[in-house]
Coordinates of C-alpha atoms in Angstrom, one line a residue:
Chain A
M28 CA 96.5 135.2 83.2
A29 CA 94.8 132.8 80.9
A30 CA 96.8 129.7 80.0
G31 CA 97.2 128.7 76.7
K32 CA 94.1 126.7 76.6
S33 CA 90.7 128.1 77.5
G34 CA 87.8 125.9 78.4
N35 CA 84.1 126.3 78.8
C36 CA 82.3 125.6 82.0
K37 CA 78.6 125.1 82.2
M38 CA 76.5 124.9 85.4
L39 CA 74.8 121.7 85.4
E40 CA 72.6 122.0 88.5
P41 CA 72.1 124.8 90.9
F42 CA 73.1 124.3 94.5
K43 CA 71.4 121.5 96.2
P44 CA 71.9 121.1 100.1
P45 CA 73.1 117.5 101.1
P46 CA 70.0 115.4 101.0
S47 CA 70.9 113.4 104.2
K48 CA 70.5 116.4 106.3
R49 CA 66.7 116.8 105.6
S50 CA 64.0 114.6 106.8
R51 CA 62.1 112.6 104.2
K52 CA 59.1 114.8 104.8
E53 CA 61.1 117.9 104.0
R54 CA 62.6 116.3 100.9
N55 CA 59.3 115.5 99.6
R56 CA 57.8 118.9 100.3
G57 CA 56.9 120.6 97.3
K58 CA 57.4 117.4 95.2
L59 CA 54.5 116.8 92.9
P60 CA 53.0 113.6 91.6
G61 CA 55.2 111.8 89.3
S62 CA 58.5 113.5 90.5
T63 CA 61.4 112.0 88.8
P64 CA 65.1 112.8 89.3
A65 CA 65.9 116.0 87.4
S66 CA 68.8 114.2 85.7
E67 CA 66.6 111.5 84.0
V68 CA 67.7 111.1 80.4
M69 CA 64.8 111.8 78.0
D70 CA 64.7 109.9 75.0
Q71 CA 64.9 112.3 72.1
E72 CA 63.1 109.9 69.8
I73 CA 60.0 110.1 71.8
W74 CA 60.0 113.7 73.0
K75 CA 60.8 115.3 69.6
E76 CA 57.3 114.7 68.7
F77 CA 55.8 116.6 71.5
P78 CA 53.1 118.8 70.3
E79 CA 53.6 122.5 70.2
D80 CA 50.5 123.4 71.8
L81 CA 51.2 121.4 74.9
F82 CA 54.6 123.2 75.6
E83 CA 52.8 126.0 77.4
A84 CA 51.0 123.7 79.6
V85 CA 54.3 122.1 80.7
I86 CA 56.3 125.4 81.0
A87 CA 53.6 127.0 83.1
R88 CA 54.1 124.2 85.6
L89 CA 57.8 124.7 86.0
P90 CA 59.2 126.3 89.2
I91 CA 59.6 130.1 88.7
A92 CA 63.3 130.3 88.5
T93 CA 63.5 127.5 86.0
F94 CA 61.1 129.3 83.7
F95 CA 63.5 132.2 83.7
R96 CA 66.4 130.0 82.9
F97 CA 64.5 128.3 79.9
R98 CA 63.9 131.6 78.3
S99 CA 67.2 131.2 76.6
V100 CA 66.0 128.0 74.9
C101 CA 64.4 129.9 71.9
R102 CA 62.8 133.0 71.0
K103 CA 59.2 131.6 71.4
W104 CA 59.8 130.5 74.9
N105 CA 61.4 133.9 75.7
S106 CA 58.2 135.6 74.6
L107 CA 55.6 133.5 76.5
L108 CA 55.3 136.2 79.0
E109 CA 53.5 138.2 76.5
S110 CA 51.2 135.3 75.3
Q111 CA 47.6 135.2 76.2
S112 CA 47.3 131.5 76.1
F113 CA 50.3 131.1 78.4
S114 CA 48.6 133.5 80.8
H115 CA 45.4 131.4 80.8
H116 CA 47.7 128.3 81.6
C117 CA 49.3 130.1 84.4
A118 CA 46.0 131.3 85.8
E119 CA 44.7 127.7 86.0
I120 CA 47.5 126.4 88.2
P121 CA 46.7 126.7 91.9
Q122 CA 48.9 129.3 93.6
A123 CA 51.7 128.1 95.3
N124 CA 53.3 129.6 98.4
P125 CA 54.2 133.3 98.3
W126 CA 57.5 134.6 97.7
F127 CA 59.0 137.5 99.7
Y128 CA 60.3 140.6 98.4
T129 CA 62.6 142.5 100.8
I130 CA 64.8 145.4 101.0
T131 CA 68.5 145.0 102.1
H132 CA 70.1 147.9 103.7
E133 CA 73.2 147.6 101.6
N134 CA 71.7 148.3 98.2
M135 CA 68.3 149.5 97.8
N136 CA 68.2 148.9 94.1
V137 CA 68.8 145.2 94.4
G138 CA 66.0 143.6 95.6
A139 CA 66.2 140.3 97.7
M140 CA 63.6 137.8 96.9
Y141 CA 62.9 134.7 98.9
D142 CA 61.4 131.6 97.4
P143 CA 60.3 129.4 100.3
S144 CA 59.9 126.3 98.2
T145 CA 63.5 126.1 97.1
K146 CA 64.7 128.1 100.1
K147 CA 66.8 130.3 97.9
W148 CA 67.3 134.0 97.6
H149 CA 67.3 135.6 94.2
H150 CA 68.6 139.1 93.4
P151 CA 67.0 140.8 90.5
T152 CA 68.0 144.3 89.7
I153 CA 65.1 146.7 89.9
S154 CA 65.8 148.9 87.1
F155 CA 62.9 151.2 87.0
L156 CA 63.6 153.1 90.3
P157 CA 65.5 156.5 89.6
A158 CA 68.9 156.1 91.1
K159 CA 69.3 157.0 94.7
M160 CA 65.7 156.7 95.4
I161 CA 64.7 154.6 98.2
A162 CA 61.4 152.9 97.9
L163 CA 59.8 150.5 100.3
P164 CA 57.4 147.7 99.3
V165 CA 54.3 148.5 101.1
A166 CA 51.6 146.2 99.8
S167 CA 51.1 143.4 97.2
V168 CA 48.3 141.7 95.4
G169 CA 48.1 139.2 92.5
G170 CA 51.7 139.1 91.9
L171 CA 52.3 142.9 91.8
V172 CA 54.1 144.8 94.5
C173 CA 53.4 148.5 95.3
F174 CA 56.3 150.5 96.4
L175 CA 56.3 153.9 98.2
D176 CA 59.2 156.2 98.2
I177 CA 60.6 157.2 101.5
G178 CA 59.1 160.7 101.1
H179 CA 55.6 159.3 101.0
R180 CA 55.1 160.8 97.7
N181 CA 55.3 158.5 94.7
F182 CA 53.8 155.2 94.2
Y183 CA 55.3 152.5 91.9
V184 CA 53.7 149.2 91.1
C185 CA 55.9 146.4 89.7
N186 CA 55.9 142.6 89.1
P187 CA 59.4 141.9 90.6
L188 CA 59.8 138.8 88.4
T189 CA 59.2 140.4 85.0
Q190 CA 60.1 144.0 86.0
S191 CA 56.9 145.1 84.4
F192 CA 56.3 148.4 86.2
K193 CA 54.4 151.5 86.4
E194 CA 54.8 154.8 88.2
L195 CA 51.4 155.9 89.4
P196 CA 50.1 159.4 88.7
A197 CA 50.7 162.0 91.5
R198 CA 48.1 161.9 94.2
S199 CA 45.6 164.8 94.3
V200 CA 46.1 165.3 98.0
K201 CA 49.5 166.3 99.3
V202 CA 50.3 164.3 102.3
W203 CA 53.5 164.7 104.2
S204 CA 52.9 162.3 107.0
R205 CA 53.0 158.5 107.1
V206 CA 50.2 156.7 105.3
A207 CA 49.1 153.1 105.5
V208 CA 48.6 151.4 102.1
G209 CA 46.4 148.6 101.0
M210 CA 45.9 147.0 97.5
T211 CA 43.2 144.8 96.1
L212 CA 42.3 143.0 92.9
N213 CA 39.1 144.0 91.0
G214 CA 38.7 140.3 89.9
N215 CA 40.6 137.3 90.0
S216 CA 43.9 138.3 88.4
T217 CA 45.6 141.7 87.6
D218 CA 44.0 141.5 84.1
E219 CA 40.9 142.9 85.5
G220 CA 42.7 145.6 87.2
Y221 CA 43.6 146.5 90.8
K222 CA 43.1 149.3 93.4
I223 CA 45.4 150.9 95.8
L224 CA 44.3 152.8 98.9
W225 CA 46.2 155.2 101.1
V226 CA 45.0 156.5 104.3
G227 CA 46.5 159.0 106.6
C228 CA 46.2 159.6 110.3
D229 CA 43.9 162.7 109.6
G230 CA 41.4 160.4 107.9
E231 CA 42.3 161.5 104.4
Y232 CA 42.2 158.8 101.9
E233 CA 42.3 158.2 98.3
V234 CA 41.9 155.2 96.0
Y235 CA 43.7 154.5 92.9
D236 CA 42.0 152.5 90.1
S237 CA 44.4 150.8 87.6
V238 CA 41.7 150.7 85.0
K239 CA 41.1 154.4 84.9
N240 CA 44.7 155.1 85.9
S241 CA 43.7 157.9 88.3
W242 CA 43.2 158.6 91.9
S243 CA 39.8 159.5 93.3
R244 CA 38.5 160.4 96.7
P245 CA 35.4 158.4 97.1
G246 CA 34.3 160.2 100.3
S247 CA 35.3 160.9 103.9
M248 CA 35.7 159.1 107.0
P249 CA 32.4 158.4 108.8
S250 CA 31.9 160.5 112.0
N251 CA 31.8 157.4 114.3
I252 CA 35.4 156.8 113.7
K253 CA 37.3 159.2 116.1
L254 CA 40.1 161.2 114.4
P255 CA 43.0 161.4 114.4
L256 CA 43.4 157.8 113.5
S257 CA 46.2 156.2 115.3
L258 CA 47.2 153.8 112.6
N259 CA 49.7 151.1 113.5
F260 CA 52.2 151.8 110.7
R261 CA 54.4 148.8 111.5
S262 CA 51.7 146.4 110.5
Q263 CA 50.9 145.9 106.9
A264 CA 47.4 145.9 105.7
I265 CA 45.5 142.8 104.7
S266 CA 43.0 142.4 102.2
I267 CA 40.4 139.7 102.1
D268 CA 38.1 139.7 99.1
S269 CA 37.4 143.5 98.5
T270 CA 37.9 144.6 102.1
L271 CA 41.1 146.0 103.4
Y272 CA 42.0 145.8 107.2
F273 CA 44.5 148.2 108.9
M274 CA 45.7 147.8 112.5
Q275 CA 44.8 150.6 114.9
S276 CA 46.7 151.4 118.2
D277 CA 44.2 153.6 119.8
P278 CA 41.5 152.4 120.3
E279 CA 43.1 149.0 119.9
G280 CA 41.5 147.2 116.9
I281 CA 40.9 147.2 113.3
V282 CA 39.7 149.6 110.8
S283 CA 38.3 148.2 107.5
Y284 CA 37.3 149.6 104.3
N285 CA 35.4 147.9 101.5
M286 CA 36.6 148.9 98.1
V287 CA 33.3 148.1 96.5
S288 CA 30.9 149.8 98.8
G289 CA 33.3 152.5 100.1
V290 CA 32.3 151.8 103.6
W291 CA 34.7 152.3 106.6
K292 CA 34.1 150.2 109.7
Q293 CA 35.9 150.1 113.0
F294 CA 36.3 147.3 115.3
I295 CA 37.5 147.5 118.9
I296 CA 39.6 144.6 119.8
P297 CA 41.6 144.5 122.9
A298 CA 45.3 143.5 122.3
P299 CA 46.8 140.6 124.2
I300 CA 48.9 141.8 127.1
H301 CA 52.6 142.1 127.1
L302 CA 52.4 142.3 123.3
S303 CA 54.8 144.2 121.1
D304 CA 55.8 144.5 117.5
H305 CA 52.6 143.1 116.3
T306 CA 51.3 143.0 112.7
L307 CA 48.1 141.9 111.1
A308 CA 48.0 138.9 108.9
E309 CA 45.7 136.8 107.2
C310 CA 45.3 133.0 105.9
E311 CA 42.2 132.1 103.8
G312 CA 40.0 134.7 105.0
R313 CA 41.0 134.3 108.7
I314 CA 42.4 137.3 110.4
M315 CA 45.2 136.8 112.4
L316 CA 47.9 138.7 114.5
V317 CA 51.6 137.9 114.9
G318 CA 53.5 139.5 117.7
L319 CA 56.0 139.2 120.5
L320 CA 55.1 138.3 123.8
T321 CA 57.5 139.4 126.4
K322 CA 57.2 138.3 130.0
N323 CA 60.0 138.9 132.5
A324 CA 63.1 138.3 130.2
A325 CA 61.6 135.7 128.0
T326 CA 60.3 136.7 124.6
C327 CA 58.3 134.5 122.4
V328 CA 56.6 134.8 119.0
C329 CA 52.9 134.2 119.1
I330 CA 50.1 133.7 116.6
W331 CA 46.6 134.7 117.4
E332 CA 43.4 134.3 115.3
L333 CA 40.4 136.7 115.6
Q334 CA 37.3 135.1 116.9
K335 CA 34.8 136.9 114.7
M336 CA 31.8 136.4 117.0
T337 CA 33.4 137.8 120.1
L338 CA 36.0 140.1 118.4
L339 CA 38.7 138.7 120.7
W340 CA 42.2 137.4 119.8
K341 CA 42.7 133.8 120.6
E342 CA 46.1 132.4 120.7
V343 CA 46.8 129.5 118.2
D344 CA 50.3 128.9 118.0
R345 CA 53.8 129.8 119.4
M346 CA 57.3 129.6 118.0
P347 CA 59.2 126.6 119.4
N348 CA 60.7 127.2 122.9
I349 CA 64.2 126.3 121.8
W350 CA 64.2 129.0 119.1
C351 CA 62.7 131.5 121.6
L352 CA 65.5 130.9 124.0
E353 CA 68.0 132.4 121.6
F354 CA 66.4 135.8 122.6
Y355 CA 66.2 135.4 126.2
G356 CA 67.1 138.5 128.0
K357 CA 67.7 140.4 124.9
H358 CA 65.9 143.3 123.5
V359 CA 64.2 142.0 120.4
R360 CA 62.4 143.8 117.5
M361 CA 60.3 141.9 115.1
S362 CA 58.9 142.9 111.7
C363 CA 56.5 140.6 109.7
L364 CA 57.4 140.5 106.1
G365 CA 54.6 138.7 104.7
N366 CA 51.2 138.2 105.9
K367 CA 49.3 136.0 103.6
G368 CA 49.3 132.3 104.7
L369 CA 52.9 132.1 105.0
F370 CA 54.6 134.6 107.1
M371 CA 58.2 135.7 107.2
L372 CA 59.4 137.1 110.5
S373 CA 62.6 139.0 111.0
L374 CA 63.8 139.0 114.6
R375 CA 66.5 141.4 115.4
S376 CA 68.5 141.9 118.5
R377 CA 71.8 143.9 118.7
Q378 CA 73.9 141.4 116.9
M379 CA 71.6 139.0 115.4
N380 CA 69.0 138.9 112.7
R381 CA 67.1 135.7 112.6
L382 CA 64.6 134.9 109.8
V383 CA 61.8 132.4 110.1
T384 CA 58.8 131.5 108.2
Y385 CA 55.6 130.2 109.6
N386 CA 53.0 128.3 107.5
V387 CA 49.5 128.9 109.0
M388 CA 47.9 125.7 107.3
S389 CA 50.7 123.2 108.4
R390 CA 51.7 125.0 111.4
E391 CA 55.3 124.6 110.5
W392 CA 58.1 126.9 111.6
M393 CA 61.1 127.0 109.4
K394 CA 64.5 128.7 109.5
V395 CA 65.4 130.9 106.5
P396 CA 68.9 130.8 105.2
G397 CA 70.8 134.0 105.4
C398 CA 70.7 136.5 102.5
V399 CA 74.0 137.3 100.9
L400 CA 74.2 139.5 98.0
P401 CA 75.8 138.1 94.9
R402 CA 79.6 138.6 95.1
G403 CA 79.1 139.5 98.7
R404 CA 80.0 137.6 101.8
K405 CA 78.0 139.4 104.6
R406 CA 74.6 138.4 105.6
Q407 CA 72.2 141.1 105.0
W408 CA 69.9 142.4 107.6
I409 CA 66.3 142.1 106.5
A410 CA 63.7 144.3 108.0
C411 CA 61.4 145.5 105.4
G412 CA 59.5 143.7 102.7
T413 CA 56.3 142.2 101.7
A414 CA 55.1 138.8 100.5
F415 CA 53.8 138.4 97.0
H416 CA 52.4 135.6 94.9
P417 CA 54.9 135.0 92.2
C418 CA 52.9 135.4 89.0
L419 CA 54.6 135.5 85.6
T420 CA 51.8 137.2 83.9
A421 CA 50.8 140.0 86.1
T422 CA 51.4 143.3 84.4
A423 CA 51.4 146.5 86.2
Chain B
M10 CA 14.3 100.1 91.7
G11 CA 17.9 101.4 91.8
S12 CA 19.2 103.5 88.9
T13 CA 20.9 101.5 86.3
S14 CA 24.0 103.2 85.2
T15 CA 24.2 103.8 81.4
K16 CA 27.1 102.4 79.6
I17 CA 29.0 103.8 76.8
K18 CA 30.9 101.9 74.3
L19 CA 34.4 103.2 73.1
R20 CA 36.4 101.8 70.1
T21 CA 40.1 102.5 70.1
S22 CA 42.4 103.0 67.1
D23 CA 43.4 99.2 67.3
Q24 CA 39.7 98.2 67.1
K25 CA 39.3 97.3 70.9
V26 CA 36.1 97.9 72.4
F27 CA 35.6 99.2 76.0
E28 CA 32.3 99.3 77.8
V29 CA 32.3 101.8 80.6
E30 CA 29.8 103.7 82.7
K31 CA 28.9 107.1 81.5
A32 CA 30.0 108.8 84.5
V33 CA 33.5 107.6 84.0
A34 CA 33.4 108.2 80.2
V35 CA 32.3 111.7 80.4
Q36 CA 35.3 112.8 82.4
S37 CA 36.5 113.2 78.9
Q38 CA 35.0 116.5 77.7
T39 CA 35.4 115.2 74.0
I40 CA 33.6 111.9 74.7
K41 CA 31.0 113.9 76.7
Y42 CA 30.4 116.2 73.7
I43 CA 30.2 113.3 71.2
Y44 CA 27.7 111.4 73.5
E45 CA 25.5 114.4 74.0
N46 CA 25.4 115.5 70.4
G47 CA 25.7 112.3 68.6
C48 CA 23.9 109.0 68.7
P49 CA 24.0 107.9 72.3
D50 CA 23.6 104.2 71.4
S51 CA 26.3 103.7 68.9
V52 CA 29.9 103.1 69.7
I53 CA 32.2 106.2 70.0
H54 CA 35.4 106.0 68.2
V55 CA 38.4 107.3 69.8
H56 CA 40.7 107.2 66.9
S57 CA 43.9 108.6 68.3
V58 CA 44.0 106.3 71.3
S59 CA 45.3 102.7 71.5
G60 CA 43.6 100.1 73.6
D61 CA 46.4 100.0 76.3
I62 CA 46.4 103.6 76.7
L63 CA 42.7 104.0 76.9
S64 CA 42.6 101.1 79.4
K65 CA 44.9 103.1 81.6
I66 CA 43.0 106.2 81.2
L67 CA 39.9 104.6 82.0
D68 CA 41.4 103.3 85.3
Y69 CA 42.3 106.9 86.0
C70 CA 38.8 108.2 85.3
K71 CA 37.2 105.4 87.3
K72 CA 39.3 106.0 90.3
H73 CA 38.6 109.7 90.3
V74 CA 35.0 109.5 89.9
N75 CA 34.7 106.9 92.5
S76 CA 36.7 108.9 95.0
A77 CA 34.7 112.1 94.2
A78 CA 31.3 110.2 94.5
G79 CA 32.4 108.7 97.7
K80 CA 32.1 105.2 96.4
E81 CA 35.6 104.4 97.4
D82 CA 37.0 105.3 100.7
I83 CA 40.2 107.1 99.8
S84 CA 41.5 110.2 101.3
P85 CA 42.9 113.1 99.4
E86 CA 46.4 112.3 100.4
E87 CA 45.9 108.6 99.2
L88 CA 44.4 109.8 95.9
Y89 CA 47.5 112.0 95.4
E90 CA 49.7 108.9 96.0
W91 CA 47.7 106.9 93.6
D92 CA 48.1 109.6 90.9
A93 CA 52.0 109.8 91.7
N94 CA 52.2 106.0 91.0
F95 CA 50.0 106.2 88.0
V96 CA 52.5 108.3 86.2
K97 CA 55.4 106.2 87.1
V98 CA 55.5 104.8 83.6
D99 CA 58.0 104.5 81.0
Q100 CA 58.5 107.6 78.7
N101 CA 56.6 106.1 75.8
T102 CA 53.5 105.4 77.8
L103 CA 53.8 108.9 79.5
F104 CA 54.0 110.6 76.1
D105 CA 51.0 108.6 74.8
L106 CA 49.0 109.5 78.0
I107 CA 49.6 113.2 77.6
L108 CA 48.5 113.0 73.8
A109 CA 45.4 111.1 74.8
A110 CA 44.6 113.4 77.7
N111 CA 44.8 116.3 75.4
C112 CA 42.7 114.9 72.7
L113 CA 40.2 113.5 75.0
K114 CA 40.2 116.7 77.0
I115 CA 40.6 115.2 80.4
E116 CA 41.7 118.2 82.4
S117 CA 43.0 116.7 85.6
L118 CA 44.9 114.0 83.7
L119 CA 46.4 116.4 81.5
D120 CA 47.4 118.6 84.5
L121 CA 49.0 115.5 86.2
T122 CA 50.9 114.5 83.1
C123 CA 52.2 117.9 82.1
Q124 CA 53.4 118.3 85.7
T125 CA 55.2 115.1 85.5
V126 CA 56.9 116.3 82.3
A127 CA 57.8 119.7 83.9
N128 CA 59.3 117.7 86.8
M129 CA 61.4 115.9 84.5
I130 CA 62.9 118.8 82.7
K131 CA 63.2 121.4 85.4
G132 CA 66.8 120.4 86.2
K133 CA 68.0 120.5 82.7
R134 CA 70.1 123.1 80.9
P135 CA 68.6 125.0 78.0
E136 CA 70.8 123.1 75.7
E137 CA 69.5 119.8 76.9
I138 CA 66.0 121.1 76.4
R139 CA 66.7 121.9 72.8
T140 CA 68.1 118.5 72.1
T141 CA 65.3 116.7 73.9
F142 CA 62.5 118.4 72.2
N143 CA 64.4 118.9 68.9
I144 CA 63.8 122.8 69.2
K145 CA 66.0 125.0 67.1
N146 CA 68.1 127.6 68.8
D147 CA 66.9 130.7 66.8
Y148 CA 69.0 133.1 68.8
T149 CA 72.2 134.8 67.5
I150 CA 75.0 134.4 69.9
E151 CA 74.6 138.1 71.1
A152 CA 70.8 137.7 71.5
E153 CA 71.4 134.6 73.6
E154 CA 74.0 136.2 75.8
A155 CA 71.5 139.1 76.3
V156 CA 68.6 136.9 77.4
R157 CA 70.9 135.1 79.8
R158 CA 72.2 138.3 81.2
E159 CA 68.6 139.7 81.6
N160 CA 67.6 136.6 83.7
K161 CA 70.8 136.2 85.5
W162 CA 69.2 136.5 88.7
A163 CA 67.4 133.0 88.3
F164 CA 70.7 131.4 87.9
D165 CA 72.5 133.0 90.8
M166 CA 74.3 130.5 93.0
L167 CA 74.6 131.8 96.4
G168 CA 77.0 129.9 98.7
G169 CA 78.2 128.7 95.2
V170 CA 78.4 125.0 95.1
G171 CA 77.4 123.6 91.8
T172 CA 78.5 121.0 89.2
M173 CA 80.4 122.4 86.3
V174 CA 81.1 120.7 83.1
I175 CA 84.4 121.2 81.6
E176 CA 84.3 121.1 77.9
E177 CA 87.0 121.8 75.3
L178 CA 89.9 121.3 77.7
A179 CA 92.8 120.2 75.7
D180 CA 94.0 116.7 76.4
D181 CA 97.4 117.5 77.7
T182 CA 96.0 120.0 80.4
M183 CA 93.7 117.2 81.4
S184 CA 96.3 114.7 81.8
K185 CA 98.3 117.0 84.0
C186 CA 95.4 116.6 86.6
V187 CA 95.0 112.9 86.2
T188 CA 98.5 111.9 87.0
N189 CA 98.4 113.3 90.5
T190 CA 95.6 112.1 92.6
K191 CA 96.0 114.8 94.9
S192 CA 95.8 117.4 92.4
R193 CA 93.5 120.3 92.8
V194 CA 92.6 122.4 90.0
C195 CA 92.1 126.2 90.5
V196 CA 90.0 128.0 87.9
I197 CA 89.4 131.7 87.6
A198 CA 85.9 132.2 86.5
A199 CA 84.4 135.5 85.9
N200 CA 87.1 137.1 88.0
Q201 CA 86.4 135.1 90.8
I202 CA 88.6 132.2 92.1
V203 CA 86.8 129.2 91.9
M204 CA 88.6 126.2 93.3
M205 CA 87.6 122.6 92.5
R206 CA 87.8 119.7 94.9
S207 CA 90.6 117.2 94.2
I208 CA 89.6 114.6 91.8
S209 CA 91.4 111.5 90.8
K210 CA 90.0 110.6 87.4
L211 CA 89.2 113.9 85.9
A212 CA 89.5 112.5 82.3
N213 CA 86.7 110.2 83.0
K214 CA 84.4 112.4 84.5
K215 CA 82.2 114.9 82.5
S216 CA 81.5 117.0 85.6
I217 CA 83.3 117.8 88.7
D218 CA 82.3 119.7 92.0
V219 CA 82.9 123.3 92.3
Y220 CA 83.3 125.4 95.3
K221 CA 83.0 129.0 94.9
Q222 CA 85.0 130.1 98.0
P223 CA 88.3 128.2 98.2
Q224 CA 88.4 125.9 101.2
N225 CA 90.9 127.2 103.7
P226 CA 93.7 126.6 104.6
T227 CA 94.9 126.6 101.0
T228 CA 93.3 129.9 100.4
P229 CA 96.1 132.1 100.7
R230 CA 98.3 129.9 98.9
I231 CA 95.9 129.7 95.9
K232 CA 95.5 133.4 95.9
E233 CA 99.0 134.1 95.8
S234 CA 99.9 131.6 93.3
V235 CA 97.3 132.8 90.9
K236 CA 99.9 134.4 88.9
Q237 CA 102.0 131.3 88.6
R238 CA 101.7 128.1 87.1
N239 CA 103.1 125.1 88.8
V240 CA 103.4 125.5 92.5
G241 CA 104.6 122.0 93.4
T242 CA 103.7 120.6 96.8
G243 CA 101.3 118.4 95.1
F244 CA 99.3 121.2 93.7
I245 CA 98.9 121.6 90.0
E246 CA 97.2 124.6 89.1
L247 CA 95.6 125.1 85.7
F248 CA 94.3 128.5 84.8
F249 CA 91.4 129.0 82.6
H250 CA 89.8 132.2 81.8
F251 CA 86.3 131.6 80.7
K252 CA 82.9 132.8 80.9
C253 CA 80.8 131.0 83.3
K254 CA 78.0 129.7 81.0
M255 CA 74.7 128.7 82.6

C-alpha cells in the first residue's frame, strides 16, 4: 500500500484544546512564573553552555509526561530515575495535584491514569500483574499504589509511572472476607519505608512494614470497640500523619488506627440524613465526607467537614445545581476515586457515567474528559481507583 | 536607639562595588558563609557574577526579604506575579541569572529560574532538546526505539489532534498537493488512517494539522479508496507508510 515515496512524520505538540474556549483563569491554571510559549526558539549558542549539574534541577521541574518523553534524549536522561541526586531534586519540589489511577472494565491490565493539570488520560501497561488477574487499587501513599487482587489474597505495591513494583509476601492470617486497607509512610518519602494495614470485620488486622518486608500482628482490637466491625468498604481509608481512618457503618462513625502507637480508637459520628454512597476524604489534615444527598427525586453531591470538637459533620460545599439536574429522577451511584485534597467522583446512572473533580482548597468543580483507551472509541466506565501523588522516584 | 543594619560590600567580576544590607546579601548561602567565616569588614568578591546581573539579583533578594519581613505590603499572589515578571528577560540574562543563582546558592531564585527553563523546553521534541543543549544522542537506533516504546504512554494522543511534521517528502509528491487548493492528503500511519485537513500551501509549511479520525462525510470514501491512488473529485490522495515518530 505504500506509495513509491515514504515520509517521516513527527509529532510536534500533543493535543491542545482550542484556547478560546477556556477562561483566562483556566488557561493560566498550572502555569508557573516565567511561563513562556512552548515553541520559543532557544538560542543554541547560549544554551549549549548550560552546566551539567543544573540539568537535574530543570528536569525535575518538568511535567511528568514530558519527563517520560525526554527519556529518549540521551542515556543519562533515561537513567535519572535511578539517580540519588535527581531524587533529592524531586523531593524538594512542592507536591502538585494528585493523579488518579483507575481501572477500566474493558481491560484490567491497562490502567487509566488521569492527570488533572493537563486534563489528559494516560494508559501505561501494567506488566507486573499475572495475566488474567484482576487487582484493584485500594490505597496509595507517597507515589506508590497498593493493589489487592479480587480474591483478597495477594497485595502488590507499584509506582504506576515507573512500573517499579513488588509483590508483598503472603499474609500470615488467611482472610476470605472483605478487608479495608490503609497505607502510610514512615517518614517523608518512600525512601524511609511505608506500612500497609489491612483490617477485617472480625477485628483481625495485620501490618506490613516495607523495611522489614514482612507482616506482623501488633495486637488485637481493644474491647471497647464492638465486634464485628461493620466497615464501610466502599469508602477508602484516609491517612493523616501516621494515623489511618476507616469509615464505619454501624455505629456510624470512624475507626482510627495509629501506626506508631498501635492504638485503635472509635469515634461515633452521626451521618447526615438522606445520605448514600459516602466516602471519607481528607485535605491538609481535615477529615471530610463526600456523599450523595437524595431528597425526593433530586440528587446532589455534597461535601462535609468533620468538626473535631463536636464530632459532627458540617456541610461545606455542594456540586453546582446545574450539574445535579442531570441526575434528577435517576438512580445514581457514586464512587469517590481519590480522596486527598482533590477528589474524583464517578457518578453513574443507567446510561451515563459522569466524572468530576473537586478541589477542596479552591472549591472548584471541574468536569473530567471521557476516558478512551488507545485505539478505542468507546468511553470507558470508571468505577474504581485511587488518587496518588505522581512521584518519579518512589520505589516499591 | 534603633538597630543599625549592617552593610556588606560586594565586588563583581567587572569591578563594580555594591553595598547592601546584610539581611539581603545573606539570602545567598555563599555570601553568608564567606561573611560568617571570613573578615566581615572587607569586601566580598563575587568573581563569577557581573554588575548587571548582581544588580538584578539584589533586587530579587531585597524584594523577598522585605516581603517576608513584612516591610513591604505585598500579598503572596503579588509576589508571585512579581517573580513572573522578574524572569521575563532575554535568554542571555536568564542564563546568567541561573548560573549566578547556582554559584551564589540562592535557592528560591534557582528554583524560579530552573522552573522558567523547564517551561521553555517542555513542549519541545527530544531532537530539539539535543540541538538546544548540544547533547549527543548516545543511543543506537534500536535502543532509542526501545526507550520510546517503553514510554509510549506519555505520548498517547487521545482524541488525536496534533501537528505533524512531514519530512523527507519527495518534491513531486508535495507539488501534487500544492496545485489543488482543495486537496486533502490521506496518510496511513501505524495502520490507522490519519487524514489531514486541506491545506493550500503545503510546500511552504513545515507542519500541518492532523486529525486522527477522518472527518465525515468523506470517511467512507477515504476508507474505500485507500487502495487506490487518485480519486478525482478534487481529492488527491497520497499514501505514505511510515512509522509515527514522536
